[in-house]
Amino acid sequence: MTAVSAHDDHAHADHDHHGPAKGWTRWVYTTNHKDIGAMYMWFSFAMFLLGGFFAMIIRAELFQPGLQLVQPEFFNQMTTMHGLIMVFGAVMPAFVGLANYMIPVMIGAPDMALPRLNNMSFWILPFAFLLLVSTLFMPGGGPNFGWTFYAPLSTTYGPPSTVFFILSMHIMGISSIAGAINIIVTIWNMRAPGMDWMKMPLFVWTWLITAFLLIMVMPVLAAVITMMLLDIAGGTSFFNAAGGGSPILFQHLFWFFGHPEVYIMILPAFGIVSAIIPAFSRKKLFGYASMVYATAAIAILSFFVWAHHMFTVGIPFVGQMFFMIATMIIAVPTGVKVFNWIATMFRGSITFEVPMLFSIAFVVLFTIGGFSGLMLAIAPADFQYHDTYFVVAHFHYVLVPGAVFSIMAGVYYWLPKWTGHMFHEGLAKTHFWLSFIAVNITFFPQHFVGLAGMPRRIPDYPLQFANFNMISSMGAFLFGLSQLLFLFIVVKCVISGKKAEAKPWEGAEGLEWDLPSPMPYHTFEKPPVIK
């Protein structure tokens, strides 16, 4: 990013009488982007713990062969709820929270462009997830068809609570679209004078592109679940072969939404890491412009690869070749990013504070996840891997040390700025190493059981998979427990700790570091001038 300087005439003393409202009404009625960003992040962490609890039930059942703790029907509900809550409740709201908190500050804006809409976007989300989780207590239990909710599993054979699942998904979609519109309008209209497109921080760029992705794919998801509802309750047969419909149509529509959705969960991570690695390398980000173009290229290409999830359904050979090659082409802009991060670190004055540790782990482990993705992209080989634990290992390497580690890196990076306190470095490093070791113990063995043929989404398995599953479960429990330490570190930092300077990280750049720590409630009443 081009160097910027800001002249903020902000007279902080003037804001003493403009502070936040007192009591619970502050949080219900707030339109302040920092309040809403904080609520998004606390909500996503609560969902992260809940989704993690469901994962612990899954791993406890898989600790050894045979049925020990839960029945297969409930196991299926746990796999479904774990996936839905982690994707839509934990990872996406965490990124939206970071966007809400940081984008206005990064571009020198006083708030989001549509603050009332921002408030509504957040507050409908808890109701959506309350509705989703409540389905576990309804007759027939909760959704039991996997987070991909393939028809006819979900339409013909799903439990009665499927209609409530559809309603909750609609509410989540409305929240996502409203949030995306807000982000686009804010970035487009409210940048500080002098901040042209190629001076924007990369986190802002990645979120702008992500917001466009959200607006383009969420209506597809809305259409799919509406067609499901009509099949269940309206007598139609969109996905019912007996009535002239096609279950394959469901897969085409779902993955046209689903694959860009993967990039919605990873593009903002690229932006976070692109802020942290230069800061702790004490160098400018290598190839800023190429990073912007690579992000846009990944987003565009993500619309041309959906059928690589469907090689085994019998699509024509030419189609398989097209989607195989298109998928592999995505490795090019992704490789540009990895190369640029490494080039940024090369010959830099690197220090290994906790945000940097999480960022380096992100680059290494996300690359492993990317390589296993390339293996899955090879159509003939995919017939071997499809629906095995190899797929589970691949996407968890992308989403846990990818998305989740980047979110943790971002939280540690900006936490002193948010709270005005430094976090406990020793505890935070302990949290990092426990998480890093646990993630690899959990997911690396799953490559081997997958290649050996163990299917996913099963509560029982043959004896030859026992040892790797036991190791995997032990890693999962360790990872889960280590996140309680993360909670303790964050709460401790909010309450107390060494006072943070305005710029606690020597190499950090951007408008947020020109502000005091913590940032005033109202940030920029006069826009800073970018040079």
CSV table of C-alpha atoms in Angstrom, one decimal, residues 259 262-263 305-311 320 323-332 334 364-383 385-386 388-399 444 447 451:
chain,number,residue,atom,x,y,z
A,259,HIS,CA,-18.0,-22.5,-3.9
A,262,VAL,CA,-15.6,-20.6,0.4
A,263,TYR,CA,-13.9,-17.5,-0.9
A,305,VAL,CA,-15.5,-24.0,-10.6
A,306,TRP,CA,-18.6,-25.1,-8.8
A,307,ALA,CA,-19.0,-28.4,-10.7
A,308,HIS,CA,-15.7,-29.7,-9.3
A,309,HIS,CA,-17.8,-30.7,-6.3
A,310,MET,CA,-19.9,-32.8,-8.7
A,311,PHE,CA,-17.4,-34.9,-10.7
A,320,GLN,CA,-15.1,-32.4,-16.2
A,323,PHE,CA,-14.0,-27.5,-14.3
A,324,MET,CA,-10.7,-29.3,-13.6
A,325,ILE,CA,-8.7,-26.7,-15.5
A,326,ALA,CA,-10.6,-23.8,-14.2
A,327,THR,CA,-10.1,-25.0,-10.6
A,328,MET,CA,-6.4,-25.4,-11.2
A,329,ILE,CA,-6.1,-21.9,-12.6
A,330,ILE,CA,-7.2,-20.4,-9.3
A,331,ALA,CA,-3.9,-21.7,-7.9
A,332,VAL,CA,-2.2,-19.0,-10.0
A,334,THR,CA,-3.4,-17.7,-4.9
A,364,VAL,CA,2.0,-22.5,5.8
A,365,LEU,CA,-1.1,-24.4,6.7
A,366,PHE,CA,-3.4,-22.7,4.2
A,367,THR,CA,-0.9,-23.6,1.5
A,368,ILE,CA,-1.2,-27.3,2.6
A,369,GLY,CA,-4.9,-26.9,2.4
A,370,GLY,CA,-4.5,-25.4,-1.1
A,371,PHE,CA,-2.4,-28.3,-2.3
A,372,SER,CA,-4.9,-30.9,-1.1
A,373,GLY,CA,-7.5,-28.9,-2.9
A,374,LEU,CA,-5.5,-29.2,-6.1
A,375,MET,CA,-5.5,-33.0,-5.6
A,376,LEU,CA,-9.3,-32.9,-5.3
A,377,ALA,CA,-9.5,-30.8,-8.5
A,378,ILE,CA,-8.0,-33.6,-10.6
A,379,ALA,CA,-11.2,-35.2,-11.9
A,380,PRO,CA,-10.0,-38.9,-12.2
A,381,ALA,CA,-8.4,-38.8,-8.7
A,382,ASP,CA,-11.5,-37.1,-7.2
A,383,PHE,CA,-13.4,-40.4,-7.8
A,385,TYR,CA,-11.2,-39.1,-2.7
A,386,HIS,CA,-14.9,-38.1,-3.0
A,388,THR,CA,-13.9,-39.5,2.2
A,389,TYR,CA,-12.2,-38.0,5.2
A,390,PHE,CA,-9.6,-36.6,2.8
A,391,VAL,CA,-12.2,-33.9,1.9
A,392,VAL,CA,-12.8,-33.2,5.6
A,393,ALA,CA,-9.0,-32.8,6.1
A,394,HIS,CA,-8.8,-30.5,3.1
A,395,PHE,CA,-11.5,-28.0,3.9
A,396,HIS,CA,-10.6,-27.9,7.6
A,397,TYR,CA,-7.0,-27.0,6.7
A,398,VAL,CA,-8.5,-24.2,4.7
A,399,LEU,CA,-11.0,-23.0,7.2
A,444,PHE,CA,-3.4,-34.2,9.4
A,447,HIS,CA,-5.7,-37.2,5.2
A,451,LEU,CA,-6.9,-41.9,1.4
